[in-house]
Amino acid sequence: MKVCIIGSGGREYAIATKLLADNPDITLDVIPGNDAMTFARIHPEIAATDILAIVDFCVRNDIDLCVVAPDDPLVLGLVDALEDAGISCFGPRQSGAMLEGSKRFAKEFMVKHGIPTAGYAQFSDVESARDYVRNASYPLVIKADGLALGKGVVIVSDLAQAEEVLQNFMVDLKFGTNSASVIIEEFLTGPEISVLAFCDGTTIKPMTSSMDHKKIFDADRGPNTGGMGCIAPNPVFTSEIESEFERTIMYPTLEGMIADGLDFRGCLYFGLMLTDKGLAVIEYNARFGDPETQVVLPLLTSNLLDIFMATSAGRLAEVDVEFSENCATCVVMACEGYPDNPIKGNVISYDPDVEPYLVFAGVKRNQDGELESSSGRVLNVLGFGATLGDAINSAYHHVGKVSFAHSHYRTDIGTKAREIEAQHDL
């Protein structure tokens, strides 16, 4: 069987290695891929957003299934183009991808279908937005309406900071036209929960929960990033909270998508916060999260390819989606200066015995064939164990066996989760 994955980062590396572990006989292509993906044929000459070139490649090479992993090509309608050309896909069509592609669209969807979320206002005119923040209570959350690489969300503590963000987003267009419009939300507090779910348009099956760590520095300080680490399962997501999630968020979301005619066959990501008033949706993503994928998929005991094929064909109800009871931790090793000015181009070295626990993301090979850092988030280091503490210790043990100049990582991944476990004797 011929499978093609679209993307180049840690998420795609994790998807690829899980597919191959379950199905070693498949032929695997990755577009564009990264230089550490020696287990696949990579195609760096094709961009993940080059719709015509990807469709042409998949048709010419008789690809049986295309897994579209990043947000940009989903929002651009890559799945629509591939399916129209006769290629089966795992990933939502453009209509479903808009749950991530526009924060305004997602907010209006949640309000329409009674799904709990933070109160908000939306603005396309910067002067109206400035008038709003001058009369608001703080803190507030300002979000770019469109895709912003996980960095288009800023918590502002006062008017001066709010005006600076509005200038950066709406006037200076920090994220291009994606930040020309903004959502300004009330600030909610509480522990965060990530839940990924397989969805084929009529059936939805959640994966094990996780907890991402978005801030660049320890103790959740500094700017948001694409994610600096993750643990799974999330101790906040007790059976009681899980029931609340399914009742008030997951199934209402599925019913809303069906009612609105959104074609969603792929992975739906629920970014949640447990507030003092209950669960609320912070965001939807229309694909696997990064780095959540790196901890969730290794715990999946079912065959990932079977799930992908069933999801694509609308047969998800017919396959098992089962997970190990073990725990997993991912520590992201990034470049110093990430997310704004990462220092790249440094050779990566690691002990051979740690390679099975490494998920490579922003890497390339130099003229000597050595892997070196090539983007902000360079690689992910994994650890597993029967308990969360064991998994965290394992991950940091492996981190100690990896090095490259100007590296940066958080030293407290999982600490908050361990504190929650201790407080509630979980």
Short mmCIF file of N, CA and C in Angstrom, two decimals, residues 48-156:
data_model
loop_
_atom_site.label_atom_id
_atom_site.label_comp_id
_atom_site.label_asym_id
_atom_site.label_seq_id
_atom_site.Cartn_x
_atom_site.Cartn_y
_atom_site.Cartn_z
N ALA A 48 4.37 22.04 1.07
CA ALA A 48 3.14 21.46 1.62
C ALA A 48 1.89 22.22 1.19
N THR A 49 2.06 23.42 0.69
CA THR A 49 0.93 24.23 0.25
C THR A 49 0.79 24.27 -1.27
N ASP A 50 1.62 23.53 -1.99
CA ASP A 50 1.55 23.51 -3.45
C ASP A 50 0.49 22.48 -3.87
N ILE A 51 -0.75 22.93 -3.92
CA ILE A 51 -1.87 22.03 -4.14
C ILE A 51 -1.73 21.26 -5.45
N LEU A 52 -1.45 21.97 -6.53
CA LEU A 52 -1.39 21.34 -7.84
C LEU A 52 -0.28 20.30 -7.91
N ALA A 53 0.89 20.62 -7.36
CA ALA A 53 2.02 19.68 -7.41
C ALA A 53 1.75 18.44 -6.57
N ILE A 54 1.10 18.62 -5.42
CA ILE A 54 0.80 17.46 -4.57
C ILE A 54 -0.22 16.54 -5.23
N VAL A 55 -1.26 17.12 -5.80
CA VAL A 55 -2.26 16.31 -6.50
C VAL A 55 -1.61 15.56 -7.66
N ASP A 56 -0.78 16.25 -8.42
CA ASP A 56 -0.09 15.61 -9.54
C ASP A 56 0.79 14.45 -9.07
N PHE A 57 1.54 14.67 -7.97
CA PHE A 57 2.40 13.61 -7.44
C PHE A 57 1.57 12.40 -7.02
N CYS A 58 0.50 12.63 -6.28
CA CYS A 58 -0.31 11.52 -5.76
C CYS A 58 -0.98 10.73 -6.88
N VAL A 59 -1.45 11.43 -7.91
CA VAL A 59 -2.08 10.74 -9.04
C VAL A 59 -1.04 9.94 -9.82
N ARG A 60 0.11 10.56 -10.12
CA ARG A 60 1.14 9.88 -10.91
C ARG A 60 1.71 8.66 -10.18
N ASN A 61 1.74 8.71 -8.85
CA ASN A 61 2.35 7.63 -8.07
C ASN A 61 1.33 6.67 -7.47
N ASP A 62 0.09 6.79 -7.89
CA ASP A 62 -0.97 5.86 -7.44
C ASP A 62 -1.04 5.75 -5.92
N ILE A 63 -1.02 6.91 -5.25
CA ILE A 63 -1.08 6.92 -3.78
C ILE A 63 -2.46 6.43 -3.33
N ASP A 64 -2.46 5.50 -2.37
CA ASP A 64 -3.72 4.94 -1.87
C ASP A 64 -4.35 5.80 -0.78
N LEU A 65 -3.51 6.48 0.01
CA LEU A 65 -4.02 7.32 1.09
C LEU A 65 -3.08 8.48 1.30
N CYS A 66 -3.63 9.69 1.37
CA CYS A 66 -2.83 10.87 1.67
C CYS A 66 -3.25 11.41 3.03
N VAL A 67 -2.30 11.55 3.93
CA VAL A 67 -2.55 12.08 5.27
C VAL A 67 -2.10 13.54 5.27
N VAL A 68 -3.05 14.45 5.33
CA VAL A 68 -2.74 15.88 5.29
C VAL A 68 -2.66 16.37 6.73
N ALA A 69 -1.45 16.63 7.21
CA ALA A 69 -1.26 16.90 8.63
C ALA A 69 -1.24 18.38 9.02
N PRO A 70 -0.64 19.30 8.24
CA PRO A 70 -0.57 20.70 8.69
C PRO A 70 -1.87 21.46 8.42
N ASP A 71 -2.01 22.61 9.10
CA ASP A 71 -3.22 23.40 8.97
C ASP A 71 -3.33 24.13 7.64
N ASP A 72 -2.24 24.72 7.15
CA ASP A 72 -2.31 25.55 5.94
C ASP A 72 -2.92 24.82 4.74
N PRO A 73 -2.39 23.65 4.36
CA PRO A 73 -2.98 22.98 3.19
C PRO A 73 -4.42 22.55 3.41
N LEU A 74 -4.80 22.23 4.63
CA LEU A 74 -6.20 21.89 4.91
C LEU A 74 -7.10 23.08 4.64
N VAL A 75 -6.71 24.24 5.16
CA VAL A 75 -7.52 25.44 4.98
C VAL A 75 -7.53 25.88 3.52
N LEU A 76 -6.46 25.59 2.79
CA LEU A 76 -6.39 25.93 1.37
C LEU A 76 -7.21 24.98 0.49
N GLY A 77 -7.69 23.87 1.06
CA GLY A 77 -8.53 22.96 0.30
C GLY A 77 -7.79 21.82 -0.37
N LEU A 78 -6.64 21.40 0.18
CA LEU A 78 -5.89 20.31 -0.43
C LEU A 78 -6.70 19.01 -0.46
N VAL A 79 -7.41 18.71 0.62
CA VAL A 79 -8.20 17.47 0.66
C VAL A 79 -9.27 17.49 -0.42
N ASP A 80 -9.93 18.62 -0.61
CA ASP A 80 -10.94 18.74 -1.66
C ASP A 80 -10.32 18.39 -3.02
N ALA A 81 -9.15 18.99 -3.30
CA ALA A 81 -8.50 18.77 -4.59
C ALA A 81 -8.07 17.32 -4.77
N LEU A 82 -7.52 16.71 -3.72
CA LEU A 82 -7.09 15.31 -3.79
C LEU A 82 -8.27 14.37 -3.98
N GLU A 83 -9.31 14.57 -3.19
CA GLU A 83 -10.47 13.67 -3.30
C GLU A 83 -11.16 13.84 -4.65
N ASP A 84 -11.20 15.07 -5.16
CA ASP A 84 -11.78 15.29 -6.49
C ASP A 84 -10.98 14.57 -7.57
N ALA A 85 -9.69 14.32 -7.28
CA ALA A 85 -8.83 13.60 -8.22
C ALA A 85 -8.82 12.09 -7.96
N GLY A 86 -9.62 11.64 -7.01
CA GLY A 86 -9.75 10.22 -6.73
C GLY A 86 -8.80 9.67 -5.68
N ILE A 87 -8.15 10.54 -4.91
CA ILE A 87 -7.20 10.10 -3.88
C ILE A 87 -7.90 10.12 -2.52
N SER A 88 -7.90 9.01 -1.81
CA SER A 88 -8.47 8.96 -0.45
C SER A 88 -7.59 9.76 0.50
N CYS A 89 -8.23 10.45 1.46
CA CYS A 89 -7.48 11.33 2.37
C CYS A 89 -7.90 11.13 3.81
N PHE A 90 -6.94 11.33 4.71
CA PHE A 90 -7.24 11.54 6.12
C PHE A 90 -7.00 13.02 6.38
N GLY A 91 -8.07 13.72 6.67
CA GLY A 91 -8.02 15.16 6.87
C GLY A 91 -9.32 15.76 6.38
N PRO A 92 -9.82 16.82 7.02
CA PRO A 92 -11.09 17.39 6.62
C PRO A 92 -10.99 18.19 5.33
N ARG A 93 -12.11 18.26 4.63
CA ARG A 93 -12.20 19.16 3.49
C ARG A 93 -12.21 20.60 4.01
N GLN A 94 -12.13 21.53 3.07
CA GLN A 94 -11.97 22.94 3.43
C GLN A 94 -13.07 23.44 4.35
N SER A 95 -14.30 22.99 4.15
CA SER A 95 -15.41 23.46 4.98
C SER A 95 -15.20 23.11 6.44
N GLY A 96 -14.74 21.88 6.71
CA GLY A 96 -14.48 21.47 8.08
C GLY A 96 -13.24 22.12 8.66
N ALA A 97 -12.23 22.35 7.82
CA ALA A 97 -10.98 22.96 8.28
C ALA A 97 -11.17 24.39 8.74
N MET A 98 -12.27 25.03 8.36
CA MET A 98 -12.51 26.40 8.78
C MET A 98 -12.71 26.53 10.29
N LEU A 99 -12.97 25.43 10.98
CA LEU A 99 -13.04 25.48 12.44
C LEU A 99 -11.70 25.91 13.03
N GLU A 100 -10.63 25.67 12.30
CA GLU A 100 -9.32 26.18 12.70
C GLU A 100 -8.91 27.40 11.89
N GLY A 101 -9.31 27.44 10.65
CA GLY A 101 -8.85 28.49 9.75
C GLY A 101 -9.34 29.88 10.10
N SER A 102 -10.45 29.98 10.83
CA SER A 102 -10.96 31.28 11.24
C SER A 102 -11.48 31.20 12.67
N LYS A 103 -10.87 31.98 13.57
CA LYS A 103 -11.34 32.00 14.96
C LYS A 103 -12.77 32.55 15.01
N ARG A 104 -13.07 33.51 14.14
CA ARG A 104 -14.42 34.05 14.08
C ARG A 104 -15.43 32.98 13.70
N PHE A 105 -15.09 32.19 12.68
CA PHE A 105 -15.97 31.10 12.25
C PHE A 105 -16.21 30.12 13.40
N ALA A 106 -15.12 29.76 14.10
CA ALA A 106 -15.24 28.81 15.20
C ALA A 106 -16.09 29.36 16.34
N LYS A 107 -15.90 30.62 16.66
CA LYS A 107 -16.68 31.23 17.74
C LYS A 107 -18.16 31.27 17.38
N GLU A 108 -18.47 31.67 16.17
CA GLU A 108 -19.86 31.73 15.75
C GLU A 108 -20.49 30.34 15.75
N PHE A 109 -19.69 29.33 15.36
CA PHE A 109 -20.15 27.95 15.40
C PHE A 109 -20.49 27.52 16.82
N MET A 110 -19.60 27.82 17.77
CA MET A 110 -19.83 27.43 19.16
C MET A 110 -21.04 28.12 19.76
N VAL A 111 -21.18 29.40 19.50
CA VAL A 111 -22.35 30.14 20.02
C VAL A 111 -23.63 29.56 19.43
N LYS A 112 -23.62 29.31 18.14
CA LYS A 112 -24.81 28.78 17.46
C LYS A 112 -25.26 27.46 18.04
N HIS A 113 -24.29 26.61 18.42
CA HIS A 113 -24.62 25.26 18.86
C HIS A 113 -24.52 25.08 20.38
N GLY A 114 -24.42 26.17 21.11
CA GLY A 114 -24.46 26.11 22.57
C GLY A 114 -23.27 25.43 23.21
N ILE A 115 -22.10 25.54 22.58
CA ILE A 115 -20.88 24.92 23.11
C ILE A 115 -20.15 25.94 23.97
N PRO A 116 -19.84 25.60 25.22
CA PRO A 116 -19.25 26.59 26.14
C PRO A 116 -17.90 27.10 25.68
N THR A 117 -17.74 28.42 25.68
CA THR A 117 -16.48 29.06 25.28
C THR A 117 -16.42 30.44 25.92
N ALA A 118 -15.28 31.08 25.85
CA ALA A 118 -15.11 32.41 26.45
C ALA A 118 -15.93 33.44 25.68
N GLY A 119 -16.46 34.44 26.40
CA GLY A 119 -17.12 35.55 25.76
C GLY A 119 -16.13 36.30 24.88
N TYR A 120 -16.64 36.94 23.81
CA TYR A 120 -15.71 37.54 22.85
C TYR A 120 -16.36 38.67 22.07
N ALA A 121 -15.51 39.43 21.39
CA ALA A 121 -15.93 40.40 20.40
C ALA A 121 -14.99 40.27 19.21
N GLN A 122 -15.46 40.59 18.02
CA GLN A 122 -14.65 40.42 16.82
C GLN A 122 -14.51 41.76 16.10
N PHE A 123 -13.32 41.99 15.52
CA PHE A 123 -13.04 43.29 14.91
C PHE A 123 -12.23 43.13 13.63
N SER A 124 -12.64 43.87 12.60
CA SER A 124 -11.86 44.00 11.38
C SER A 124 -11.33 45.42 11.21
N ASP A 125 -11.81 46.34 12.05
CA ASP A 125 -11.40 47.73 12.02
C ASP A 125 -10.58 48.04 13.27
N VAL A 126 -9.34 48.50 13.09
CA VAL A 126 -8.45 48.68 14.23
C VAL A 126 -8.95 49.76 15.19
N GLU A 127 -9.58 50.80 14.68
CA GLU A 127 -10.06 51.86 15.58
C GLU A 127 -11.18 51.34 16.48
N SER A 128 -12.05 50.51 15.94
CA SER A 128 -13.11 49.91 16.77
C SER A 128 -12.50 49.02 17.83
N ALA A 129 -11.46 48.26 17.46
CA ALA A 129 -10.79 47.39 18.42
C ALA A 129 -10.13 48.22 19.52
N ARG A 130 -9.51 49.34 19.13
CA ARG A 130 -8.87 50.21 20.12
C ARG A 130 -9.90 50.81 21.08
N ASP A 131 -11.05 51.21 20.56
CA ASP A 131 -12.11 51.73 21.43
C ASP A 131 -12.55 50.67 22.44
N TYR A 132 -12.63 49.43 21.97
CA TYR A 132 -13.07 48.34 22.84
C TYR A 132 -12.10 48.12 23.98
N VAL A 133 -10.79 48.06 23.67
CA VAL A 133 -9.82 47.74 24.72
C VAL A 133 -9.65 48.91 25.70
N ARG A 134 -9.97 50.14 25.25
CA ARG A 134 -9.87 51.28 26.15
C ARG A 134 -10.93 51.24 27.25
N ASN A 135 -11.98 50.48 27.02
CA ASN A 135 -13.07 50.42 27.99
C ASN A 135 -13.24 49.02 28.58
N ALA A 136 -12.22 48.18 28.40
CA ALA A 136 -12.33 46.78 28.83
C ALA A 136 -11.70 46.57 30.20
N SER A 137 -12.03 45.45 30.80
CA SER A 137 -11.38 45.00 32.03
C SER A 137 -10.28 44.02 31.65
N TYR A 138 -9.20 44.03 32.43
CA TYR A 138 -8.04 43.19 32.10
C TYR A 138 -7.83 42.13 33.17
N PRO A 139 -7.14 41.03 32.76
CA PRO A 139 -6.51 40.75 31.46
C PRO A 139 -7.52 40.38 30.38
N LEU A 140 -7.08 40.47 29.13
CA LEU A 140 -7.84 40.06 27.95
C LEU A 140 -6.97 39.13 27.10
N VAL A 141 -7.61 38.46 26.17
CA VAL A 141 -6.90 37.61 25.21
C VAL A 141 -7.18 38.13 23.82
N ILE A 142 -6.12 38.44 23.08
CA ILE A 142 -6.27 38.89 21.69
C ILE A 142 -5.75 37.80 20.77
N LYS A 143 -6.58 37.42 19.79
CA LYS A 143 -6.22 36.34 18.88
C LYS A 143 -6.33 36.81 17.44
N ALA A 144 -5.31 36.50 16.65
CA ALA A 144 -5.42 36.69 15.20
C ALA A 144 -6.52 35.77 14.68
N ASP A 145 -7.34 36.28 13.77
CA ASP A 145 -8.46 35.48 13.28
C ASP A 145 -8.00 34.26 12.50
N GLY A 146 -6.94 34.41 11.71
CA GLY A 146 -6.49 33.31 10.87
C GLY A 146 -5.33 32.54 11.45
N LEU A 147 -4.71 31.70 10.64
CA LEU A 147 -3.62 30.83 11.07
C LEU A 147 -2.37 31.64 11.36
N ALA A 148 -1.70 31.31 12.46
CA ALA A 148 -0.51 32.08 12.86
C ALA A 148 0.55 31.20 13.51
N LEU A 149 0.65 29.96 13.04
CA LEU A 149 1.71 29.05 13.51
C LEU A 149 1.67 28.84 15.02
N GLY A 150 0.48 28.91 15.63
CA GLY A 150 0.36 28.73 17.06
C GLY A 150 0.85 29.91 17.88
N LYS A 151 1.16 31.04 17.21
CA LYS A 151 1.74 32.19 17.92
C LYS A 151 0.84 33.42 17.86
N GLY A 152 -0.37 33.27 17.34
CA GLY A 152 -1.26 34.42 17.17
C GLY A 152 -2.20 34.65 18.33
N VAL A 153 -1.80 34.25 19.53
CA VAL A 153 -2.61 34.44 20.73
C VAL A 153 -1.75 35.15 21.78
N VAL A 154 -2.25 36.28 22.28
CA VAL A 154 -1.51 37.04 23.28
C VAL A 154 -2.43 37.40 24.44
N ILE A 155 -1.99 37.09 25.65
CA ILE A 155 -2.70 37.53 26.86
C ILE A 155 -2.16 38.90 27.23
N VAL A 156 -3.03 39.90 27.26
CA VAL A 156 -2.59 41.27 27.55
C VAL A 156 -3.09 41.66 28.94
#
